[in-house]
Amino acid sequence: MQRCVRTLTTCTIPRATALQPPLIEPFRYHQYPVRTRPYASISAVNLQFGQPLHETHPHLLRPGELTPGITALEYAQRRSRLAEKLPHGAIAIIAAADVKYRSGAVFYPFHQDSNFFYLTGTICYSLALTIAEQIPGFNEPDALAVIGKSSTGIDHAFHLYVREKDPKAEQWDGVRSGTQAAVDVFNADETGDIADISRHLESLVSEASKIYTDFPSDAKSKSFFSRFISDRSIKSEGLAKFLKTSHTIPLKDLMNELRNIKSLAEIANMRKAGQASGRAFTEAMRQSWTKENDLAAFLDYKFRGSGCDGSAYLPVVAGGKNANIIHYTQNDHLLNNSDMVLVDAGGEVGGYITDITRTWPISGRFSPAQKDLYNAVLSTQRHCITLCRATADISLDGLHELAESHLRDQLSQLGFELSGKALDRLFPHHLGHYIGLDVHDTPGQSRKASLRDGQCVTIEPGLYIPDTNDYPEHFRGMGIRIEDSVCVQAENPLVLTTEALKEIEDIEASRD
């Protein structure tokens, strides 16, 4: 019997019968045998889970999807691909995120750890994941994950440990999926209450040939994993020391390799986010604004009303000289009709983000100086986007160097003196970064390697002119950045955010 995944309709459906046609390209992954399981005959419609499912939220998810746009099959394929990369007998431990508190019992909106989400499709903060090669199973109190391979290399197991259902706690904190859903919904091979994490970790860790994990970098983190690693109790001290031994290897590089190339389903989610966000930008350009905060609120409203889950990050709405602050998020100044406004914002769909920046005149009409500087940035961006294809054989670093050269030529024609490192002051950031589940996706991924089919990046040249006598007077204080989210394809780039106007003629015509 081949390893299959199931989607929930009733708990009597065997895994092999509920597969839906995948919305992804076929991955190469091993077909592993699995044992059959009995299921209770309870309709999923009558159950409650810690996150939306098609059976409980058919307006949000289609049949077969575990999260919006991504099927349970794709999540299983991702785990198989990670297992393939592990040595025989190795395990990978992935910690889920924890609730972050603003103060006292007031918490921030929960955001799942991206690697944990990528492998499990679980949004609930109470989950823990493990993938192990014929090793019992991982388990953790607040959230953890493990994936691994058998000593023979022909099989792998997925262990998912969660908080058990507790009606009293759920009355206060919301519904938990529980251990049964770990098997029936998330397709775990083994599950259990994360309260028993130490017992499960002991056997998994002691039998593993190698352990792949990323230790929490935040010394103040209150996650289970960080508490476990730093615990001085007799019960956990031995395991903590074992995890810190030489055969513990960072997992980040393997996860970056998996996540950096997007599936068709992932790209579709990013395109939905880009389309909705781009249209919101264009609608904003059609209107007159007097306050940065009003414009920021309008965009967030339009993102949500157009199908996005919300804003992907804290927006930058910077009028006039505020645009020279790269990460300006104060967004509380008045907008001057003679200035431009720089807006960096985007929505997200199913956890996948889009990243857009546009700069336009608050009055709706560019002045001659604004038009000249804007065209310098726009022509640079256009040229770099055309090279976002695998056949161009160029890296993000290579594109950055081309952008610098192009901007230098443009500025020289406009009367700027650019000796030495003068351009670094005017264009202080990199041309682009990887995007996906995170705004700066796959952290640590090199920008020196040539772009590949399926990677998604931003292309965002900018010019920020200080208000000093060192620069031509009519450009002083201006800040312009133009950014699109782009999917690299073999022959041509796919601009994910094309609905956001950026041509001068189109921006000005939008007010007519």
Short mmCIF file of C-alpha atoms in Angstrom, two decimals:
data_model
loop_
_atom_site.label_atom_id
_atom_site.label_comp_id
_atom_site.label_asym_id
_atom_site.label_seq_id
_atom_site.Cartn_x
_atom_site.Cartn_y
_atom_site.Cartn_z
CA MET A 1 0.00 0.00 0.00
CA GLN A 2 1.37 3.41 -0.93
CA ARG A 3 1.68 6.28 1.52
CA CYS A 4 -1.38 8.46 1.01
CA VAL A 5 -2.95 11.47 2.61
CA ARG A 6 -6.59 11.99 3.42
CA THR A 7 -8.85 14.98 3.78
CA LEU A 8 -11.55 15.00 6.39
CA THR A 9 -15.22 14.57 5.58
CA THR A 10 -16.11 11.96 8.14
CA CYS A 11 -13.71 10.04 10.25
CA THR A 12 -14.67 6.84 8.46
CA ILE A 13 -12.99 7.82 5.18
CA PRO A 14 -9.72 5.96 4.63
CA ARG A 15 -6.78 8.10 3.61
CA ALA A 16 -6.60 6.86 0.05
CA THR A 17 -10.17 7.80 -0.90
CA ALA A 18 -10.28 11.50 -0.18
CA LEU A 19 -7.52 12.80 -2.44
CA GLN A 20 -8.38 15.75 -4.65
CA PRO A 21 -6.57 16.62 -7.89
CA PRO A 22 -3.50 18.56 -6.72
CA LEU A 23 -3.04 22.19 -7.73
CA ILE A 24 0.72 21.71 -7.80
CA GLU A 25 3.31 20.31 -10.12
CA PRO A 26 4.22 16.69 -9.32
CA PHE A 27 7.18 16.48 -6.95
CA ARG A 28 9.54 13.55 -7.04
CA TYR A 29 9.15 11.78 -3.73
CA HIS A 30 9.25 8.25 -2.38
CA GLN A 31 6.10 6.16 -2.13
CA TYR A 32 6.24 4.58 1.31
CA PRO A 33 4.05 1.82 2.73
CA VAL A 34 1.84 2.74 5.68
CA ARG A 35 -0.44 0.81 7.98
CA THR A 36 -4.20 1.25 7.80
CA ARG A 37 -6.12 2.92 10.61
CA PRO A 38 -9.63 2.64 12.02
CA TYR A 39 -11.71 5.82 12.13
CA ALA A 40 -14.73 6.77 14.15
CA SER A 41 -17.87 7.55 12.12
CA ILE A 42 -18.38 11.17 13.20
CA SER A 43 -19.10 13.85 10.60
CA ALA A 44 -16.38 16.50 10.51
CA VAL A 45 -19.07 19.12 10.00
CA ASN A 46 -20.19 18.50 13.57
CA LEU A 47 -16.70 18.80 15.03
CA GLN A 48 -14.62 21.83 15.99
CA PHE A 49 -10.97 22.30 15.15
CA GLY A 50 -8.26 24.78 15.98
CA GLN A 51 -8.23 26.12 12.41
CA PRO A 52 -10.57 26.28 9.40
CA LEU A 53 -11.13 23.15 7.30
CA HIS A 54 -13.18 22.68 4.16
CA GLU A 55 -15.82 20.78 6.10
CA THR A 56 -16.28 23.58 8.63
CA HIS A 57 -15.37 26.57 6.41
CA PRO A 58 -16.28 25.72 2.80
CA HIS A 59 -16.29 29.45 2.01
CA LEU A 60 -12.55 29.57 2.78
CA LEU A 61 -11.16 26.22 1.60
CA ARG A 62 -11.87 23.92 -1.32
CA PRO A 63 -12.09 20.13 -1.00
CA GLY A 64 -8.64 18.68 -0.42
CA GLU A 65 -7.10 21.90 0.88
CA LEU A 66 -5.57 21.97 4.34
CA THR A 67 -4.90 25.71 4.15
CA PRO A 68 -6.14 28.15 1.47
CA GLY A 69 -4.76 27.08 -1.89
CA ILE A 70 -2.52 24.30 -0.51
CA THR A 71 -3.70 20.68 -0.41
CA ALA A 72 -2.98 18.08 2.24
CA LEU A 73 -1.17 16.19 -0.52
CA GLU A 74 1.28 19.03 -1.05
CA TYR A 75 2.07 19.22 2.67
CA ALA A 76 2.76 15.46 2.65
CA GLN A 77 5.03 15.88 -0.37
CA ARG A 78 6.97 18.61 1.42
CA ARG A 79 7.60 16.32 4.38
CA SER A 80 8.71 13.56 2.04
CA ARG A 81 11.12 15.91 0.29
CA LEU A 82 12.66 16.94 3.60
CA ALA A 83 12.95 13.29 4.66
CA GLU A 84 14.74 12.51 1.38
CA LYS A 85 17.40 15.08 2.22
CA LEU A 86 18.12 13.64 5.67
CA PRO A 87 20.79 10.98 6.27
CA HIS A 88 19.60 7.51 7.24
CA GLY A 89 18.41 7.42 10.83
CA ALA A 90 18.34 11.22 11.19
CA ILE A 91 15.60 13.42 12.55
CA ALA A 92 14.62 17.06 12.04
CA ILE A 93 13.08 19.01 14.92
CA ILE A 94 10.95 22.06 14.12
CA ALA A 95 9.46 24.23 16.84
CA ALA A 96 6.11 25.92 16.32
CA ALA A 97 5.67 29.54 17.29
CA ASP A 98 4.28 30.70 20.59
CA VAL A 99 1.78 33.37 21.47
CA LYS A 100 3.49 36.73 21.93
CA TYR A 101 2.09 38.98 24.62
CA ARG A 102 1.81 42.74 24.32
CA SER A 103 1.25 43.12 28.06
CA GLY A 104 -0.19 40.96 30.79
CA ALA A 105 -2.85 38.73 29.25
CA VAL A 106 -3.17 40.88 26.09
CA PHE A 107 -1.65 39.01 23.18
CA TYR A 108 -0.62 39.89 19.64
CA PRO A 109 -2.30 38.15 16.69
CA PHE A 110 -0.76 34.70 16.43
CA HIS A 111 1.65 34.04 13.57
CA GLN A 112 2.88 30.49 13.04
CA ASP A 113 6.56 29.71 12.54
CA SER A 114 7.08 29.60 8.78
CA ASN A 115 9.02 26.33 8.65
CA PHE A 116 6.51 24.61 10.92
CA PHE A 117 3.62 25.89 8.83
CA TYR A 118 5.35 24.89 5.57
CA LEU A 119 5.68 21.27 6.67
CA THR A 120 2.45 20.72 8.57
CA GLY A 121 -0.18 23.21 7.46
CA THR A 122 -0.97 23.74 11.12
CA ILE A 123 -1.87 27.21 12.28
CA CYS A 124 -2.67 26.41 15.91
CA TYR A 125 -0.01 27.47 18.37
CA SER A 126 -0.38 24.29 20.41
CA LEU A 127 1.09 21.93 17.84
CA ALA A 128 4.41 20.17 17.59
CA LEU A 129 5.84 18.40 14.57
CA THR A 130 8.34 15.60 14.16
CA ILE A 131 9.47 13.58 11.21
CA ALA A 132 11.62 10.64 12.14
CA GLU A 133 13.10 7.61 10.46
CA GLN A 134 11.44 4.68 12.25
CA ILE A 135 11.79 6.38 15.59
CA PRO A 136 8.84 6.63 18.01
CA GLY A 137 7.77 10.27 17.91
CA PHE A 138 8.45 13.79 19.05
CA ASN A 139 6.21 15.71 21.36
CA GLU A 140 6.30 19.15 23.06
CA PRO A 141 4.15 21.27 25.38
CA ASP A 142 3.77 24.47 23.38
CA ALA A 143 4.76 23.46 19.85
CA LEU A 144 7.51 21.45 18.18
CA ALA A 145 8.18 19.46 15.04
CA VAL A 146 10.34 16.56 13.93
CA ILE A 147 10.83 14.72 10.61
CA GLY A 148 13.15 11.87 9.95
CA LYS A 149 14.20 8.75 8.15
CA SER A 150 14.52 5.10 8.99
CA SER A 151 17.94 3.56 9.43
CA THR A 152 17.46 1.80 6.08
CA GLY A 153 16.41 5.01 4.34
CA ILE A 154 13.28 3.49 2.80
CA ASP A 155 10.67 4.99 5.13
CA HIS A 156 9.93 8.04 7.21
CA ALA A 157 7.44 8.87 9.93
CA PHE A 158 5.57 12.04 10.81
CA HIS A 159 4.96 12.64 14.51
CA LEU A 160 2.67 15.46 15.55
CA TYR A 161 2.18 16.23 19.21
CA VAL A 162 -0.46 18.67 20.34
CA ARG A 163 -2.24 19.83 23.42
CA GLU A 164 -5.16 17.55 24.10
CA LYS A 165 -8.66 18.95 23.90
CA ASP A 166 -9.77 20.63 27.11
CA PRO A 167 -13.27 22.17 27.20
CA LYS A 168 -12.47 24.44 30.15
CA ALA A 169 -9.31 25.86 28.56
CA GLU A 170 -10.98 26.13 25.15
CA GLN A 171 -13.72 28.30 26.64
CA TRP A 172 -11.05 30.92 27.34
CA ASP A 173 -8.45 30.43 24.62
CA GLY A 174 -10.35 28.97 21.67
CA VAL A 175 -10.83 25.54 20.16
CA ARG A 176 -7.95 23.05 20.10
CA SER A 177 -7.66 20.44 17.38
CA GLY A 178 -6.45 17.73 19.77
CA THR A 179 -4.58 14.49 19.19
CA GLN A 180 -7.26 12.77 17.11
CA ALA A 181 -7.21 15.62 14.59
CA ALA A 182 -3.41 15.33 14.41
CA VAL A 183 -4.00 11.96 12.74
CA ASP A 184 -7.30 12.52 10.95
CA VAL A 185 -6.70 16.06 9.69
CA PHE A 186 -2.95 16.62 9.61
CA ASN A 187 -2.03 13.07 8.58
CA ALA A 188 0.39 12.34 11.42
CA ASP A 189 1.68 8.80 11.75
CA GLU A 190 2.00 9.18 15.51
CA THR A 191 0.52 11.65 17.95
CA GLY A 192 0.24 12.29 21.63
CA ASP A 193 -0.21 14.90 24.31
CA ILE A 194 2.72 17.30 24.30
CA ALA A 195 2.72 17.19 28.07
CA ASP A 196 4.78 13.99 27.65
CA ILE A 197 7.43 15.63 25.48
CA SER A 198 10.47 14.64 27.54
CA ARG A 199 9.66 10.94 27.34
CA HIS A 200 9.19 11.03 23.58
CA LEU A 201 12.24 13.19 22.95
CA GLU A 202 14.47 10.91 24.96
CA SER A 203 13.92 7.91 22.69
CA LEU A 204 13.93 9.92 19.48
CA VAL A 205 17.09 11.81 20.26
CA SER A 206 19.01 8.87 21.64
CA GLU A 207 18.35 6.72 18.57
CA ALA A 208 18.97 9.42 15.93
CA SER A 209 22.10 9.23 13.81
CA LYS A 210 21.99 13.02 13.39
CA ILE A 211 19.70 15.76 14.66
CA TYR A 212 18.77 18.72 12.46
CA THR A 213 17.28 21.68 14.30
CA ASP A 214 17.57 25.43 14.73
CA PHE A 215 18.03 26.51 18.32
CA PRO A 216 15.94 29.53 19.36
CA SER A 217 17.98 32.69 18.74
CA ASP A 218 15.97 34.86 21.11
CA ALA A 219 17.39 34.58 24.59
CA LYS A 220 14.13 35.90 26.01
CA SER A 221 11.98 33.39 24.13
CA LYS A 222 9.39 31.62 26.25
CA SER A 223 8.81 28.81 23.78
CA PHE A 224 8.80 25.24 24.97
CA PHE A 225 11.88 24.41 22.95
CA SER A 226 13.94 27.25 24.44
CA ARG A 227 12.76 26.37 27.94
CA PHE A 228 13.63 22.76 27.37
CA ILE A 229 17.13 23.55 26.08
CA SER A 230 17.90 25.84 29.02
CA ASP A 231 16.23 23.73 31.71
CA ARG A 232 18.59 22.62 34.49
CA SER A 233 16.37 19.89 35.90
CA ILE A 234 17.71 16.35 36.11
CA LYS A 235 14.88 15.25 33.82
CA SER A 236 15.92 17.35 30.84
CA GLU A 237 19.55 18.30 31.41
CA GLY A 238 20.85 15.16 29.72
CA LEU A 239 18.68 15.67 26.64
CA ALA A 240 19.63 19.34 26.42
CA LYS A 241 23.32 18.46 26.48
CA PHE A 242 22.73 15.76 23.89
CA LEU A 243 20.99 18.20 21.56
CA LYS A 244 23.94 20.57 21.81
CA THR A 245 26.51 17.94 20.87
CA SER A 246 28.51 17.97 17.64
CA HIS A 247 26.06 15.78 15.71
CA THR A 248 23.35 18.44 15.99
CA ILE A 249 23.22 20.30 12.68
CA PRO A 250 21.38 23.54 11.72
CA LEU A 251 18.19 22.79 9.79
CA LYS A 252 17.93 26.23 8.18
CA ASP A 253 19.84 25.42 5.00
CA LEU A 254 17.70 22.37 4.20
CA MET A 255 14.49 24.31 4.81
CA ASN A 256 15.68 27.23 2.69
CA GLU A 257 16.44 24.83 -0.15
CA LEU A 258 12.91 23.42 0.03
CA ARG A 259 11.08 26.71 0.44
CA ASN A 260 13.06 28.78 -2.06
CA ILE A 261 11.49 27.13 -5.12
CA LYS A 262 7.75 27.73 -5.08
CA SER A 263 5.12 25.26 -6.26
CA LEU A 264 2.38 26.32 -8.66
CA ALA A 265 -0.04 26.45 -5.73
CA GLU A 266 2.24 28.76 -3.77
CA ILE A 267 2.68 31.03 -6.79
CA ALA A 268 -1.10 31.09 -7.26
CA ASN A 269 -1.56 32.31 -3.67
CA MET A 270 1.08 34.99 -4.18
CA ARG A 271 -0.57 36.05 -7.43
CA LYS A 272 -3.92 36.38 -5.66
CA ALA A 273 -2.31 38.52 -2.97
CA GLY A 274 -0.48 40.59 -5.59
CA GLN A 275 -3.57 41.13 -7.71
CA ALA A 276 -5.77 42.20 -4.79
CA SER A 277 -3.05 44.42 -3.32
CA GLY A 278 -2.19 45.97 -6.67
CA ARG A 279 -5.81 46.90 -7.27
CA ALA A 280 -5.96 48.47 -3.81
CA PHE A 281 -2.93 50.61 -4.66
CA THR A 282 -4.51 51.75 -7.91
CA GLU A 283 -7.75 52.63 -6.13
CA ALA A 284 -5.75 54.65 -3.59
CA MET A 285 -4.01 56.59 -6.38
CA ARG A 286 -7.38 57.63 -7.77
CA GLN A 287 -8.24 59.49 -4.57
CA SER A 288 -6.95 62.58 -2.78
CA TRP A 289 -5.38 62.14 0.64
CA THR A 290 -4.50 64.60 3.39
CA LYS A 291 -3.22 62.21 6.09
CA GLU A 292 -0.76 59.34 5.98
CA ASN A 293 -2.81 57.37 8.49
CA ASP A 294 -5.99 57.61 6.42
CA LEU A 295 -4.18 56.20 3.39
CA ALA A 296 -2.70 53.35 5.47
CA ALA A 297 -6.14 52.47 6.88
CA PHE A 298 -7.71 52.55 3.41
CA LEU A 299 -5.17 50.07 2.01
CA ASP A 300 -5.61 47.62 4.89
CA TYR A 301 -9.39 47.80 4.42
CA LYS A 302 -9.11 47.22 0.67
CA PHE A 303 -6.68 44.31 1.12
CA ARG A 304 -9.15 42.52 3.37
CA GLY A 305 -12.16 43.42 1.27
CA SER A 306 -10.48 42.12 -1.89
CA GLY A 307 -9.74 38.62 -0.63
CA CYS A 308 -6.54 38.99 1.38
CA ASP A 309 -6.32 37.72 4.96
CA GLY A 310 -4.94 41.13 5.96
CA SER A 311 -1.77 43.16 5.65
CA ALA A 312 1.42 41.18 5.28
CA TYR A 313 3.48 43.67 7.27
CA LEU A 314 3.35 47.09 8.89
CA PRO A 315 2.98 49.53 5.98
CA VAL A 316 5.14 52.51 5.11
CA VAL A 317 3.08 55.56 4.13
CA ALA A 318 5.64 58.33 3.85
CA GLY A 319 4.79 61.78 2.54
CA GLY A 320 7.45 64.22 1.36
CA LYS A 321 10.78 63.96 3.21
CA ASN A 322 9.51 61.04 5.29
CA ALA A 323 10.13 58.88 2.20
CA ASN A 324 13.86 59.17 2.92
CA ILE A 325 13.38 56.98 6.00
CA ILE A 326 13.48 53.45 4.57
CA HIS A 327 11.41 51.85 7.34
CA TYR A 328 9.20 54.80 8.19
CA THR A 329 6.09 53.38 9.87
CA GLN A 330 4.99 56.30 12.01
CA ASN A 331 2.37 57.17 9.37
CA ASP A 332 0.98 60.13 11.31
CA HIS A 333 1.95 63.21 9.30
CA LEU A 334 -0.17 65.40 7.08
CA LEU A 335 0.32 65.11 3.33
CA ASN A 336 1.40 68.20 1.39
CA ASN A 337 -0.17 68.59 -2.03
CA SER A 338 3.16 69.58 -3.61
CA ASP A 339 4.93 66.43 -2.38
CA MET A 340 4.91 62.78 -3.36
CA VAL A 341 3.91 59.92 -1.10
CA LEU A 342 5.85 56.65 -0.94
CA VAL A 343 3.75 53.64 0.05
CA ASP A 344 5.23 50.22 0.83
CA ALA A 345 2.46 47.74 1.68
CA GLY A 346 0.92 44.44 0.67
CA GLY A 347 -1.58 41.79 1.63
CA GLU A 348 -1.27 38.07 2.22
CA VAL A 349 -3.30 35.06 1.14
CA GLY A 350 -3.07 31.70 2.89
CA GLY A 351 0.11 32.82 4.64
CA TYR A 352 1.82 33.94 1.40
CA ILE A 353 2.72 37.61 1.09
CA THR A 354 3.07 40.22 -1.58
CA ASP A 355 5.39 43.23 -1.39
CA ILE A 356 4.63 46.42 -3.33
CA THR A 357 6.01 49.95 -3.25
CA ARG A 358 4.67 52.82 -5.28
CA THR A 359 5.45 56.53 -5.21
CA TRP A 360 3.05 59.06 -6.66
CA PRO A 361 2.31 62.79 -6.46
CA ILE A 362 -0.29 63.67 -3.86
CA SER A 363 -1.79 66.20 -6.26
CA GLY A 364 -2.10 63.59 -9.02
CA ARG A 365 0.38 65.42 -11.29
CA PHE A 366 4.16 65.05 -11.35
CA SER A 367 6.28 68.18 -11.36
CA PRO A 368 9.11 68.20 -13.96
CA ALA A 369 11.71 67.38 -11.28
CA GLN A 370 9.58 64.64 -9.76
CA LYS A 371 9.03 63.18 -13.21
CA ASP A 372 12.77 63.14 -14.02
CA LEU A 373 13.77 61.39 -10.80
CA TYR A 374 10.84 58.99 -11.02
CA ASN A 375 11.77 57.98 -14.56
CA ALA A 376 15.34 57.27 -13.43
CA VAL A 377 14.01 54.73 -10.91
CA LEU A 378 11.30 53.33 -13.17
CA SER A 379 13.60 52.66 -16.13
CA THR A 380 16.02 50.89 -13.80
CA GLN A 381 13.26 48.72 -12.39
CA ARG A 382 11.89 47.84 -15.81
CA HIS A 383 15.32 46.74 -17.03
CA CYS A 384 15.98 44.57 -13.96
CA ILE A 385 12.57 42.88 -14.12
CA THR A 386 13.18 41.77 -17.73
CA LEU A 387 16.16 39.77 -16.43
CA CYS A 388 14.16 37.86 -13.80
CA ARG A 389 14.24 34.66 -15.85
CA ALA A 390 16.34 31.54 -15.55
CA THR A 391 17.82 31.95 -19.04
CA ALA A 392 19.37 35.29 -18.04
CA ASP A 393 21.71 33.39 -15.68
CA ILE A 394 22.00 36.28 -13.25
CA SER A 395 21.77 36.53 -9.46
CA LEU A 396 20.11 39.11 -7.24
CA ASP A 397 23.56 40.48 -6.48
CA GLY A 398 24.23 40.70 -10.21
CA LEU A 399 20.95 42.54 -10.74
CA HIS A 400 21.85 44.90 -7.92
CA GLU A 401 25.11 45.81 -9.65
CA LEU A 402 23.23 46.46 -12.89
CA ALA A 403 20.75 48.67 -11.03
CA GLU A 404 23.58 50.68 -9.49
CA SER A 405 25.16 51.19 -12.91
CA HIS A 406 21.87 52.24 -14.47
CA LEU A 407 21.01 54.66 -11.64
CA ARG A 408 24.48 56.18 -11.78
CA ASP A 409 24.08 56.92 -15.49
CA GLN A 410 20.59 58.37 -14.98
CA LEU A 411 21.65 60.59 -12.09
CA SER A 412 24.71 61.86 -13.92
CA GLN A 413 22.44 63.04 -16.72
CA LEU A 414 20.36 64.89 -14.11
CA GLY A 415 23.39 66.79 -12.78
CA PHE A 416 24.34 64.68 -9.75
CA GLU A 417 28.02 64.45 -8.79
CA LEU A 418 28.65 60.79 -7.94
CA SER A 419 32.34 60.37 -7.19
CA GLY A 420 33.50 57.65 -4.82
CA LYS A 421 30.66 55.97 -2.94
CA ALA A 422 28.18 58.81 -3.37
CA LEU A 423 25.58 56.47 -4.86
CA ASP A 424 25.55 54.37 -1.68
CA ARG A 425 24.05 57.34 0.14
CA LEU A 426 21.29 57.72 -2.45
CA PHE A 427 20.57 53.99 -2.96
CA PRO A 428 21.44 52.44 0.43
CA HIS A 429 19.53 49.12 0.25
CA HIS A 430 19.73 46.01 -1.89
CA LEU A 431 17.73 45.79 -5.10
CA GLY A 432 15.68 42.81 -3.95
CA HIS A 433 15.06 39.87 -1.65
CA TYR A 434 13.28 36.52 -1.71
CA ILE A 435 9.59 36.42 -0.79
CA GLY A 436 7.10 33.70 0.09
CA LEU A 437 5.70 32.86 3.51
CA ASP A 438 7.84 35.68 4.87
CA VAL A 439 8.48 39.18 3.54
CA HIS A 440 12.19 38.38 3.67
CA ASP A 441 11.80 34.69 2.89
CA THR A 442 14.35 31.93 3.50
CA PRO A 443 16.64 34.08 5.68
CA GLY A 444 20.31 33.47 5.03
CA GLN A 445 19.70 32.30 1.45
CA SER A 446 22.55 33.52 -0.76
CA ARG A 447 21.85 36.27 -3.28
CA LYS A 448 24.95 35.29 -5.22
CA ALA A 449 23.48 32.23 -6.97
CA SER A 450 21.78 32.63 -10.35
CA LEU A 451 18.01 32.98 -10.18
CA ARG A 452 16.07 29.78 -10.85
CA ASP A 453 12.67 28.95 -12.23
CA GLY A 454 10.16 29.07 -9.37
CA GLN A 455 11.93 31.57 -7.14
CA CYS A 456 9.98 34.67 -6.12
CA VAL A 457 11.77 37.95 -5.49
CA THR A 458 11.22 41.67 -5.18
CA ILE A 459 12.76 44.22 -7.54
CA GLU A 460 12.82 47.56 -5.75
CA PRO A 461 15.31 50.24 -6.83
CA GLY A 462 15.03 53.51 -4.96
CA LEU A 463 16.56 56.98 -4.70
CA TYR A 464 16.54 59.01 -1.49
CA ILE A 465 17.89 62.55 -1.87
CA PRO A 466 18.99 64.31 1.33
CA ASP A 467 17.90 67.92 1.74
CA THR A 468 21.44 69.30 1.64
CA ASN A 469 23.50 71.51 -0.65
CA ASP A 470 25.36 68.45 -1.97
CA TYR A 471 22.58 67.71 -4.45
CA PRO A 472 20.67 69.62 -7.16
CA GLU A 473 18.17 71.89 -5.41
CA HIS A 474 15.04 70.80 -7.25
CA PHE A 475 15.55 67.14 -6.18
CA ARG A 476 16.34 67.72 -2.51
CA GLY A 477 14.18 65.89 0.00
CA MET A 478 12.62 63.55 -2.57
CA GLY A 479 12.33 59.82 -1.90
CA ILE A 480 11.21 57.41 -4.62
CA ARG A 481 11.01 53.61 -4.59
CA ILE A 482 9.20 51.37 -7.06
CA GLU A 483 8.81 47.72 -6.07
CA ASP A 484 7.09 44.70 -7.58
CA SER A 485 6.89 41.07 -6.53
CA VAL A 486 8.16 38.88 -9.36
CA CYS A 487 8.19 35.14 -9.99
CA VAL A 488 11.20 33.91 -11.93
CA GLN A 489 10.28 31.67 -14.86
CA ALA A 490 12.39 29.92 -17.47
CA GLU A 491 11.92 32.39 -20.33
CA ASN A 492 9.94 35.34 -18.95
CA PRO A 493 9.29 36.95 -15.58
CA LEU A 494 5.83 36.77 -14.04
CA VAL A 495 5.04 40.08 -12.33
CA LEU A 496 2.71 39.19 -9.47
CA THR A 497 1.71 42.80 -8.72
CA THR A 498 1.07 44.21 -12.18
CA GLU A 499 -2.33 45.71 -11.22
CA ALA A 500 -0.59 48.50 -9.26
CA LEU A 501 -0.11 51.43 -11.65
CA LYS A 502 3.44 52.72 -12.09
CA GLU A 503 3.67 54.42 -15.50
CA ILE A 504 3.51 58.21 -15.17
CA GLU A 505 0.80 58.52 -17.81
CA ASP A 506 -1.36 55.90 -16.08
CA ILE A 507 -0.96 57.43 -12.62
CA GLU A 508 -1.90 60.90 -13.85
CA ALA A 509 -4.80 59.56 -15.93
CA SER A 510 -6.22 57.78 -12.87
CA ARG A 511 -7.33 61.16 -11.49
CA ASP A 512 -9.11 62.23 -14.71
#
